[in-house]
Every structure is written in C-alpha cells, then in structure tokens.
PDB file of C-alpha atoms in Angstrom:
ATOM      1  CA  MET A   1      -4.756 -41.970 -41.807  1.00 52.00           C
ATOM      2  CA  SER A   2      -3.740 -39.110 -39.529  1.00 54.00           C
ATOM      3  CA  GLU A   3      -3.613 -39.679 -35.774  1.00 54.00           C
ATOM      4  CA  PRO A   4      -6.233 -37.865 -33.662  1.00 53.00           C
ATOM      5  CA  LYS A   5      -5.008 -34.694 -32.001  1.00 55.00           C
ATOM      6  CA  PRO A   6      -4.738 -34.817 -28.207  1.00 53.00           C
ATOM      7  CA  ALA A   7      -7.350 -32.912 -26.235  1.00 50.00           C
ATOM      8  CA  SER A   8      -6.432 -29.290 -25.641  1.00 49.00           C
ATOM      9  CA  ARG A   9      -4.871 -28.639 -22.268  1.00 50.00           C
ATOM     10  CA  LYS A  10      -4.259 -25.494 -20.294  1.00 50.00           C
ATOM     11  CA  LYS A  11      -0.845 -23.981 -20.698  1.00 53.00           C
ATOM     12  CA  LYS A  12       1.636 -24.962 -18.027  1.00 57.00           C
ATOM     13  CA  ASP A  13       2.270 -21.341 -17.176  1.00 64.00           C
ATOM     14  CA  THR A  14      -1.391 -20.618 -16.436  1.00 82.00           C
ATOM     15  CA  LEU A  15      -1.666 -19.715 -12.751  1.00 88.00           C
ATOM     16  CA  GLU A  16      -4.607 -18.983 -10.491  1.00 94.00           C
ATOM     17  CA  VAL A  17      -4.682 -16.833  -7.372  1.00 94.00           C
ATOM     18  CA  ARG A  18      -7.019 -17.861  -4.575  1.00 95.00           C
ATOM     19  CA  VAL A  19      -8.105 -15.975  -1.471  1.00 96.00           C
ATOM     20  CA  ARG A  20      -8.978 -17.391   1.936  1.00 96.00           C
ATOM     21  CA  ARG A  21      -9.106 -16.257   5.538  1.00 95.00           C
ATOM     22  CA  ILE A  22      -5.886 -16.648   7.468  1.00 96.00           C
ATOM     23  CA  HIS A  23      -5.401 -19.604   9.811  1.00 96.00           C
ATOM     24  CA  ARG A  24      -3.232 -19.821  12.891  1.00 95.00           C
ATOM     25  CA  ARG A  25      -0.817 -22.087  11.056  1.00 96.00           C
ATOM     26  CA  ASP A  26      -0.267 -19.276   8.497  1.00 96.00           C
ATOM     27  CA  LEU A  27       0.900 -16.639  10.983  1.00 95.00           C
ATOM     28  CA  ASN A  28       4.643 -17.299  10.809  1.00 95.00           C
ATOM     29  CA  ARG A  29       4.604 -17.594   7.013  1.00 95.00           C
ATOM     30  CA  ALA A  30       2.547 -14.408   6.676  1.00 95.00           C
ATOM     31  CA  TRP A  31       4.912 -12.539   9.021  1.00 93.00           C
ATOM     32  CA  GLU A  32       7.966 -13.500   6.948  1.00 93.00           C
ATOM     33  CA  PHE A  33       6.066 -12.579   3.782  1.00 95.00           C
ATOM     34  CA  LEU A  34       5.288  -9.068   5.076  1.00 91.00           C
ATOM     35  CA  LYS A  35       8.884  -8.475   6.128  1.00 88.00           C
ATOM     36  CA  LEU A  36      10.001  -9.380   2.600  1.00 90.00           C
ATOM     37  CA  VAL A  37       7.457  -7.142   0.869  1.00 89.00           C
ATOM     38  CA  PHE A  38       8.085  -4.047   3.009  1.00 85.00           C
ATOM     39  CA  ARG A  39      11.842  -4.504   3.426  1.00 82.00           C
ATOM     40  CA  ASP A  40      12.866  -1.949   0.797  1.00 77.00           C
ATOM     41  CA  VAL A  41      10.085   0.493   1.719  1.00 73.00           C
ATOM     42  CA  ASN A  42      11.074   0.487   5.387  1.00 67.00           C
ATOM     43  CA  ARG A  43      14.653   1.371   4.471  1.00 69.00           C
ATOM     44  CA  GLU A  44      13.478   4.655   2.941  1.00 63.00           C
ATOM     45  CA  THR A  45      10.934   5.811   5.546  1.00 60.00           C
ATOM     46  CA  VAL A  46      11.308   7.335   9.012  1.00 55.00           C
ATOM     47  CA  GLU A  47       8.525   5.171  10.411  1.00 58.00           C
ATOM     48  CA  TYR A  48       8.299   1.488   9.588  1.00 59.00           C
ATOM     49  CA  GLN A  49       5.365   1.049   7.251  1.00 59.00           C
ATOM     50  CA  ARG A  50       4.527  -2.603   7.836  1.00 66.00           C
ATOM     51  CA  PRO A  51       4.733  -4.782   9.814  1.00 66.00           C
ATOM     52  CA  ARG A  52       5.408  -2.871  13.021  1.00 70.00           C
ATOM     53  CA  SER A  53       6.064  -5.773  15.382  1.00 82.00           C
ATOM     54  CA  LYS A  54       5.416  -9.504  15.415  1.00 86.00           C
ATOM     55  CA  ARG A  55       3.680  -9.202  18.780  1.00 87.00           C
ATOM     56  CA  ARG A  56       1.181  -6.745  17.343  1.00 85.00           C
ATOM     57  CA  PHE A  57       0.756  -8.913  14.259  1.00 87.00           C
ATOM     58  CA  LEU A  58      -0.134 -11.943  16.410  1.00 88.00           C
ATOM     59  CA  GLU A  59      -2.569  -9.852  18.500  1.00 87.00           C
ATOM     60  CA  VAL A  60      -4.425  -8.811  15.363  1.00 88.00           C
ATOM     61  CA  TYR A  61      -5.314 -12.443  14.681  1.00 90.00           C
ATOM     62  CA  SER A  62      -7.449 -12.529  17.852  1.00 86.00           C
ATOM     63  CA  SER A  63      -9.388  -9.350  17.048  1.00 83.00           C
ATOM     64  CA  GLU A  64     -12.962  -9.885  15.859  1.00 82.00           C
ATOM     65  CA  TRP A  65     -13.144  -6.542  14.040  1.00 83.00           C
ATOM     66  CA  ILE A  66     -10.156  -7.212  11.773  1.00 89.00           C
ATOM     67  CA  GLU A  67     -10.265  -9.330   8.629  1.00 93.00           C
ATOM     68  CA  GLN A  68      -7.012 -11.015   7.556  1.00 95.00           C
ATOM     69  CA  LEU A  69      -6.871 -12.603   4.118  1.00 96.00           C
ATOM     70  CA  VAL A  70      -4.080 -14.465   2.349  1.00 96.00           C
ATOM     71  CA  TYR A  71      -3.812 -14.862  -1.416  1.00 96.00           C
ATOM     72  CA  GLU A  72      -2.076 -17.963  -2.710  1.00 95.00           C
ATOM     73  CA  VAL A  73      -0.727 -19.345  -5.979  1.00 94.00           C
ATOM     74  CA  ASN A  74      -0.003 -23.072  -5.860  1.00 93.00           C
ATOM     75  CA  GLY A  75       0.016 -22.938  -2.063  1.00 94.00           C
ATOM     76  CA  ASP A  76       2.520 -20.068  -1.811  1.00 96.00           C
ATOM     77  CA  ILE A  77       1.496 -16.742  -0.259  1.00 97.00           C
ATOM     78  CA  VAL A  78       1.701 -14.049  -2.943  1.00 95.00           C
ATOM     79  CA  GLY A  79      -0.577 -11.454  -1.332  1.00 96.00           C
ATOM     80  CA  TYR A  80      -1.966 -10.354   2.009  1.00 97.00           C
ATOM     81  CA  SER A  81      -4.656  -7.900   3.086  1.00 96.00           C
ATOM     82  CA  GLU A  82      -5.802  -6.761   6.504  1.00 94.00           C
ATOM     83  CA  CYS A  83      -8.785  -4.494   7.079  1.00 94.00           C
ATOM     84  CA  ALA A  84     -10.821  -3.275  10.039  1.00 91.00           C
ATOM     85  CA  TYR A  85     -14.481  -2.261  10.194  1.00 87.00           C
ATOM     86  CA  GLU A  86     -13.878  -0.027  13.205  1.00 83.00           C
ATOM     87  CA  ALA A  87     -10.966   2.057  14.432  1.00 73.00           C
ATOM     88  CA  THR A  88      -9.858  -0.034  17.394  1.00 62.00           C
ATOM     89  CA  GLY A  89      -6.698  -0.532  19.413  1.00 59.00           C
ATOM     90  CA  ASP A  90      -4.452   1.769  21.418  1.00 57.00           C
ATOM     91  CA  ASP A  91      -2.390   2.638  18.347  1.00 55.00           C
ATOM     92  CA  ASN A  92      -5.198   3.362  15.884  1.00 63.00           C
ATOM     93  CA  TRP A  93      -4.407   6.236  13.549  1.00 64.00           C
ATOM     94  CA  VAL A  94      -7.823   7.687  12.753  1.00 72.00           C
ATOM     95  CA  ASN A  95     -10.357  10.070  14.242  1.00 82.00           C
ATOM     96  CA  PRO A  96     -13.797   8.387  13.802  1.00 85.00           C
ATOM     97  CA  ARG A  97     -15.675  11.691  14.271  1.00 87.00           C
ATOM     98  CA  TRP A  98     -13.948  13.144  11.192  1.00 88.00           C
ATOM     99  CA  PHE A  99     -15.612  10.514   9.043  1.00 91.00           C
ATOM    100  CA  GLU A 100     -18.963  10.719  10.838  1.00 91.00           C
ATOM    101  CA  LYS A 101     -19.256  14.452  10.116  1.00 93.00           C
ATOM    102  CA  ARG A 102     -18.799  13.734   6.406  1.00 92.00           C
ATOM    103  CA  GLY A 103     -21.217  10.813   6.216  1.00 93.00           C
ATOM    104  CA  MET A 104     -18.425   8.340   5.478  1.00 93.00           C
ATOM    105  CA  ARG A 105     -18.485   4.733   6.688  1.00 94.00           C
ATOM    106  CA  PRO A 106     -14.911   3.622   6.028  1.00 94.00           C
ATOM    107  CA  LEU A 107     -13.331   0.220   5.771  1.00 94.00           C
ATOM    108  CA  PHE A 108      -9.820   0.777   7.121  1.00 93.00           C
ATOM    109  CA  VAL A 109      -7.196  -1.042   5.062  1.00 94.00           C
ATOM    110  CA  GLU A 110      -4.375  -1.783   7.495  1.00 89.00           C
ATOM    111  CA  GLU A 111      -2.267  -3.907   5.144  1.00 90.00           C
ATOM    112  CA  LEU A 112      -2.092  -4.571   1.424  1.00 93.00           C
ATOM    113  CA  ALA A 113       0.965  -6.452   0.209  1.00 93.00           C
ATOM    114  CA  VAL A 114       1.956  -8.243  -3.005  1.00 94.00           C
ATOM    115  CA  HIS A 115       5.008 -10.446  -3.430  1.00 95.00           C
ATOM    116  CA  PRO A 116       7.683  -8.715  -5.557  1.00 92.00           C
ATOM    117  CA  ASP A 117       7.648 -11.563  -8.091  1.00 93.00           C
ATOM    118  CA  TYR A 118       3.894 -11.123  -8.632  1.00 94.00           C
ATOM    119  CA  GLN A 119       3.623  -7.364  -8.846  1.00 92.00           C
ATOM    120  CA  GLY A 120       2.184  -6.196 -12.170  1.00 92.00           C
ATOM    121  CA  ARG A 121       0.495  -9.557 -12.777  1.00 93.00           C
ATOM    122  CA  GLY A 122      -3.022  -8.765 -11.519  1.00 93.00           C
ATOM    123  CA  VAL A 123      -2.651  -9.953  -7.926  1.00 95.00           C
ATOM    124  CA  GLY A 124      -2.913  -6.426  -6.521  1.00 94.00           C
ATOM    125  CA  SER A 125      -6.044  -5.715  -8.567  1.00 94.00           C
ATOM    126  CA  PHE A 126      -7.596  -8.933  -7.289  1.00 96.00           C
ATOM    127  CA  ILE A 127      -6.854  -7.909  -3.697  1.00 95.00           C
ATOM    128  CA  MET A 128      -8.408  -4.487  -4.297  1.00 96.00           C
ATOM    129  CA  GLU A 129     -11.565  -6.039  -5.743  1.00 95.00           C
ATOM    130  CA  GLN A 130     -11.800  -8.323  -2.711  1.00 96.00           C
ATOM    131  CA  LEU A 131     -11.559  -5.345  -0.336  1.00 96.00           C
ATOM    132  CA  GLN A 132     -14.205  -3.444  -2.302  1.00 96.00           C
ATOM    133  CA  HIS A 133     -16.459  -6.487  -2.098  1.00 95.00           C
ATOM    134  CA  LEU A 134     -16.027  -6.681   1.684  1.00 94.00           C
ATOM    135  CA  ALA A 135     -16.814  -2.970   1.950  1.00 95.00           C
ATOM    136  CA  ARG A 136     -20.054  -3.332  -0.012  1.00 94.00           C
ATOM    137  CA  THR A 137     -21.243  -6.376   1.961  1.00 93.00           C
ATOM    138  CA  ARG A 138     -20.654  -4.532   5.263  1.00 92.00           C
ATOM    139  CA  GLY A 139     -22.294  -1.263   4.178  1.00 93.00           C
ATOM    140  CA  CYS A 140     -19.042   0.725   4.034  1.00 95.00           C
ATOM    141  CA  THR A 141     -18.764   3.680   1.653  1.00 95.00           C
ATOM    142  CA  HIS A 142     -14.980   4.149   1.382  1.00 95.00           C
ATOM    143  CA  LEU A 143     -11.692   2.326   1.580  1.00 96.00           C
ATOM    144  CA  VAL A 144      -9.269   4.328   3.715  1.00 93.00           C
ATOM    145  CA  LEU A 145      -5.574   3.570   4.057  1.00 90.00           C
ATOM    146  CA  GLU A 146      -2.219   5.030   5.017  1.00 85.00           C
ATOM    147  CA  VAL A 147       0.766   5.299   2.695  1.00 83.00           C
ATOM    148  CA  ALA A 148       4.081   7.112   2.926  1.00 77.00           C
ATOM    149  CA  GLU A 149       4.426  10.125   0.643  1.00 78.00           C
ATOM    150  CA  ASN A 150       7.816   8.957  -0.585  1.00 76.00           C
ATOM    151  CA  ASN A 151       6.458   5.547  -1.569  1.00 79.00           C
ATOM    152  CA  GLU A 152       5.967   6.762  -5.127  1.00 84.00           C
ATOM    153  CA  SER A 153       5.160   3.391  -6.675  1.00 86.00           C
ATOM    154  CA  ALA A 154       2.370   2.755  -4.150  1.00 87.00           C
ATOM    155  CA  LEU A 155       0.979   6.290  -4.514  1.00 90.00           C
ATOM    156  CA  SER A 156       0.895   5.953  -8.296  1.00 93.00           C
ATOM    157  CA  TRP A 157      -0.852   2.578  -8.016  1.00 93.00           C
ATOM    158  CA  TYR A 158      -3.547   3.892  -5.649  1.00 94.00           C
ATOM    159  CA  ARG A 159      -4.164   7.093  -7.601  1.00 94.00           C
ATOM    160  CA  ALA A 160      -4.688   5.057 -10.748  1.00 95.00           C
ATOM    161  CA  ARG A 161      -7.567   3.409  -8.855  1.00 94.00           C
ATOM    162  CA  ASN A 162      -9.279   6.683  -7.895  1.00 94.00           C
ATOM    163  CA  PHE A 163      -7.858   7.070  -4.408  1.00 95.00           C
ATOM    164  CA  TYR A 164      -7.585  10.702  -3.339  1.00 92.00           C
ATOM    165  CA  LYS A 165      -5.845  12.557  -0.532  1.00 89.00           C
ATOM    166  CA  LEU A 166      -7.727  13.370   2.640  1.00 86.00           C
ATOM    167  CA  ASP A 167      -6.818  16.281   4.920  1.00 74.00           C
ATOM    168  CA  ALA A 168      -3.705  14.557   6.246  1.00 63.00           C
ATOM    169  CA  ALA A 169      -0.870  14.083   3.783  1.00 57.00           C
ATOM    170  CA  ILE A 170      -0.478  10.355   4.284  1.00 59.00           C
ATOM    171  CA  PHE A 171      -4.131   9.371   3.991  1.00 69.00           C
ATOM    172  CA  LEU A 172      -5.877   8.265   0.821  1.00 77.00           C
ATOM    173  CA  ALA A 173      -9.472   7.235   0.246  1.00 85.00           C
ATOM    174  CA  GLN A 174     -11.431   5.589  -2.543  1.00 88.00           C
ATOM    175  CA  LYS A 175     -15.146   5.936  -3.162  1.00 89.00           C
ATOM    176  CA  VAL A 176     -16.892   2.544  -3.174  1.00 87.00           C
ATOM    177  CA  PRO A 177     -19.873   2.463  -5.553  1.00 85.00           C
ATOM    178  CA  GLY A 178     -22.979   1.149  -3.882  1.00 83.00           C
ATOM    179  CA  GLU A 179     -26.754   1.208  -3.815  1.00 76.00           C
ATOM    180  CA  PRO A 180     -29.151   2.956  -1.391  1.00 76.00           C
ATOM    181  CA  ASP A 181     -30.561   0.685   1.291  1.00 70.00           C
ATOM    182  CA  LEU A 182     -34.013   2.350   1.219  1.00 67.00           C
ATOM    183  CA  LEU A 183     -36.452   2.113  -1.665  1.00 65.00           C
ATOM    184  CA  PRO A 184     -37.402   5.256  -3.604  1.00 74.00           C
ATOM    185  CA  PRO A 185     -40.880   6.871  -3.195  1.00 73.00           C
ATOM    186  CA  ARG A 186     -43.801   4.981  -4.692  1.00 68.00           C
ATOM    187  CA  ARG A 187     -47.259   6.185  -5.787  1.00 79.00           C
ATOM    188  CA  ILE A 188     -50.256   4.837  -3.900  1.00 65.00           C
ATOM    189  CA  LYS A 189     -53.843   4.420  -5.049  1.00 77.00           C
ATOM    190  CA  PRO A 190     -56.273   7.313  -4.429  1.00 85.00           C
ATOM    191  CA  ARG A 191     -58.753   6.994  -1.618  1.00 77.00           C
ATOM    192  CA  ILE A 192     -62.236   5.876  -2.672  1.00 84.00           C
ATOM    193  CA  ALA A 193     -65.034   8.144  -1.430  1.00 78.00           C
ATOM    194  CA  HIS A 194     -67.902   6.449   0.450  1.00 70.00           C
ATOM    195  CA  ALA A 195     -71.576   7.049  -0.205  1.00 69.00           C
ATOM    196  CA  PRO A 196     -73.318   9.597   2.073  1.00 69.00           C
ATOM    197  CA  GLY A 197     -74.338   8.038   5.352  1.00 66.00           C
ATOM    198  CA  ALA A 198     -72.037   5.076   4.982  1.00 62.00           C
ATOM    199  CA  GLY A 199     -69.999   4.355   8.073  1.00 59.00           C
ATOM    200  CA  PRO A 200     -66.208   4.238   7.955  1.00 56.00           C
ATOM    201  CA  THR A 201     -64.458   0.929   7.455  1.00 54.00           C
ATOM    202  CA  THR A 202     -61.923  -0.355   9.931  1.00 52.00           C
ATOM    203  CA  GLY A 203     -58.819  -2.025   8.637  1.00 52.00           C
ATOM    204  CA  LEU A 204     -60.248  -3.309   5.359  1.00 49.00           C
ATOM    205  CA  MET A 205     -59.686  -2.028   1.872  1.00 52.00           C
ATOM    206  CA  PRO A 206     -62.831  -1.077  -0.103  1.00 50.00           C
ATOM    207  CA  GLU A 207     -62.591  -4.158  -2.289  1.00 50.00           C
ATOM    208  CA  GLU A 208     -62.532  -6.293   0.856  1.00 48.00           C
ATOM    209  CA  VAL A 209     -65.688  -4.669   2.202  1.00 46.00           C
ATOM    210  CA  SER A 210     -67.881  -4.804  -0.856  1.00 49.00           C
ATOM    211  CA  GLY A 211     -66.217  -7.312  -3.108  1.00 50.00           C
ATOM    212  CA  PRO A 212     -65.767 -11.046  -3.095  1.00 51.00           C
ATOM    213  CA  ALA A 213     -64.601 -11.012   0.512  1.00 48.00           C
ATOM    214  CA  LEU A 214     -68.242 -10.783   1.725  1.00 48.00           C
ATOM    215  CA  ALA A 215     -69.777 -13.065  -0.833  1.00 52.00           C
ATOM    216  CA  GLY A 216     -71.631 -15.945   0.794  1.00 54.00           C
ATOM    217  CA  ARG A 217     -71.251 -14.682   4.364  1.00 55.00           C
ATOM    218  CA  LYS A 218     -74.224 -14.851   6.698  1.00 57.00           C
ATOM    219  CA  PRO A 219     -75.202 -11.679   8.564  1.00 57.00           C
ATOM    220  CA  ARG A 220     -74.259 -11.595  12.218  1.00 59.00           C
ATOM    221  CA  ALA A 221     -76.965 -12.016  14.832  1.00 59.00           C
ATOM    222  CA  PRO A 222     -77.837  -8.748  16.617  1.00 57.00           C
ATOM    223  CA  ARG A 223     -76.213  -8.246  20.005  1.00 58.00           C
ATOM    224  CA  ALA A 224     -78.641  -8.962  22.879  1.00 55.00           C
ATOM    225  CA  SER A 225     -79.744  -6.058  25.063  1.00 52.00           C
ATOM    226  CA  GLY A 226     -78.279  -5.717  28.493  1.00 52.00           C
ATOM    227  CA  GLY A 227     -74.630  -5.594  27.489  1.00 50.00           C
ATOM    228  CA  ALA A 228     -73.333  -9.147  27.177  1.00 49.00           C
ATOM    229  CA  ARG A 229     -74.420 -11.351  24.344  1.00 50.00           C
ATOM    230  CA  LYS A 230     -76.821 -14.100  25.536  1.00 47.00           C
ATOM    231  CA  LYS A 231     -75.919 -17.649  24.770  1.00 49.00           C
ATOM    232  CA  THR A 232     -78.807 -19.631  23.254  1.00 47.00           C
ATOM    233  CA  ALA A 233     -78.593 -23.341  23.427  1.00 48.00           C
ATOM    234  CA  SER A 234     -79.815 -24.903  20.270  1.00 48.00           C
ATOM    235  CA  ALA A 235     -82.032 -27.851  21.001  1.00 48.00           C
ATOM    236  CA  ALA A 236     -81.063 -31.005  19.260  1.00 50.00           C
ATOM    237  CA  PRO A 237     -83.745 -32.198  16.859  1.00 52.00           C
ATOM    238  CA  ALA A 238     -86.003 -34.831  18.442  1.00 52.00           C
ATOM    239  CA  LYS A 239     -85.673 -38.257  17.007  1.00 51.00           C
ATOM    240  CA  SER A 240     -88.889 -39.371  15.354  1.00 51.00           C
ATOM    241  CA  ALA A 241     -90.355 -42.625  16.579  1.00 52.00           C
ATOM    242  CA  PRO A 242     -90.301 -45.388  14.038  1.00 52.00           C
ATOM    243  CA  GLU A 243     -93.573 -45.789  12.222  1.00 53.00           C
ATOM    244  CA  THR A 244     -95.483 -49.033  12.817  1.00 49.00           C
ATOM    245  CA  ASP A 245     -98.176 -50.550  10.740  1.00 50.00           C
ATOM    246  CA  ALA A 246    -101.625 -50.104  12.269  1.00 46.00           C
ATOM    247  CA  GLU A 247    -103.173 -53.374  13.192  1.00 43.00           C
TER     248      GLU A 247
END
C-alpha cells in the first residue's frame, strides 16, 4: 500500500511584498535604504536626486500633506514611496497655477525607490499601483514626478507606464483613469395638467393629492371668521343615571 502524499505546500522561494505607512522607528532604516538605492544615480547627476539631506527627510515625517510608505519582504525594506497632495515647503519644485490652468489635480511623487536586488521582480509595479490607488481615493487626476534626463533606466520604466514629458525637461506625468464625481443627466416625468379651475398644489406630487394619500382623511373644519380660528371645547358626554325599578 502506497503512503499518502504530504499536503501541498507553497514553494520556499515564494515571497510576498507588503505595504504600510512609515513609523518613526523606520526612519533610520529608510534613510540608509534610500542612500543605497540612489547611490549610483547620484554619482552621474549634477544635482543629487534623492535623498537630499537627512534633516529634510526627518522633517517630511512630520508633514501632514505627505504620505510615506514602506514596502517590505520578510521584514526587510525593499521599496519606498513618498507623495504629496499639495506643493508645500520652501524647496518645492512646482508651480501650482500651471496645473490649475490645465484642469489637472496632481499627486506629486517625491520618492519612488526599489532595492537593487528586487528590481524587475514586480515591486516597482506594486508601488506604482499603490500610488495610483492613493490618487484615485483623493480625487487626483495625474501622478507627477521629477527624474533626471540621464537616468535612462528610470525614464524607460516610466515611459513604459504611459508617463509623458511636461513643458520642463525633467518632469513626467501619467494620466490616472477615474470616474466623474457628478451623475449624468436624467429624464424626469412630464408635468400633469390640472383640470380647468383647479387650484395649484403646493409641495405635493399629483399622486399624493388625488391618490391613496388622501384616502380616509376627514375634511378640515372651515376657518372661523374674524381671523384667528376659534377654539371650541367639546363637552364631555353626560353620564346617564342608573335605571331603577319603579316601585
């Protein structure tokens, strides 16, 4: 008799990436992670791409308009994203009026980083989907970010996801599909003509005036002359004396 086969198990190399909001205890780890990811890029650019300074990075954590997310595999940070719903700060790099004139409500992507060992494994796509989801839930229409023109790998990755160049050379944007917040036009019922001489109704639909709404109602008493309605006290019925047998 053959032995029963063991229950099927997941492969040991099956990994799962999870996203959560950053915590204060993550700040030092996230800072070291960003330095690792952007180390090679910063060597080839005039301006440091990310991160600019640890002081600024720690200040971002206290801002209420900036969302910082970390992406982990088995407790290790493999991705990081930072986005802002408004252009804030002394060093912001956008002109809000430019977007207003074009009817754009952008979600500004300040940071998007993937660990070198996890690039090409779907982590970046997961981060992008998370940012798109945040944009939709906040009513934003575009993701807008900054990237160096000589960062060819990043440019190729963004263009493959429908990002396009704005007026400035280093800016890219992606259209976020969404739905209108107002309902489309709707047909209404035609107005019912009243019989000649009938007075207009006030606040009630025709079916409420002549239909079941009035069934069983008693007519109102006419208003007393002289302006104010007179109060009439209803006399309580007199109790009949008990009948007694005539003697």
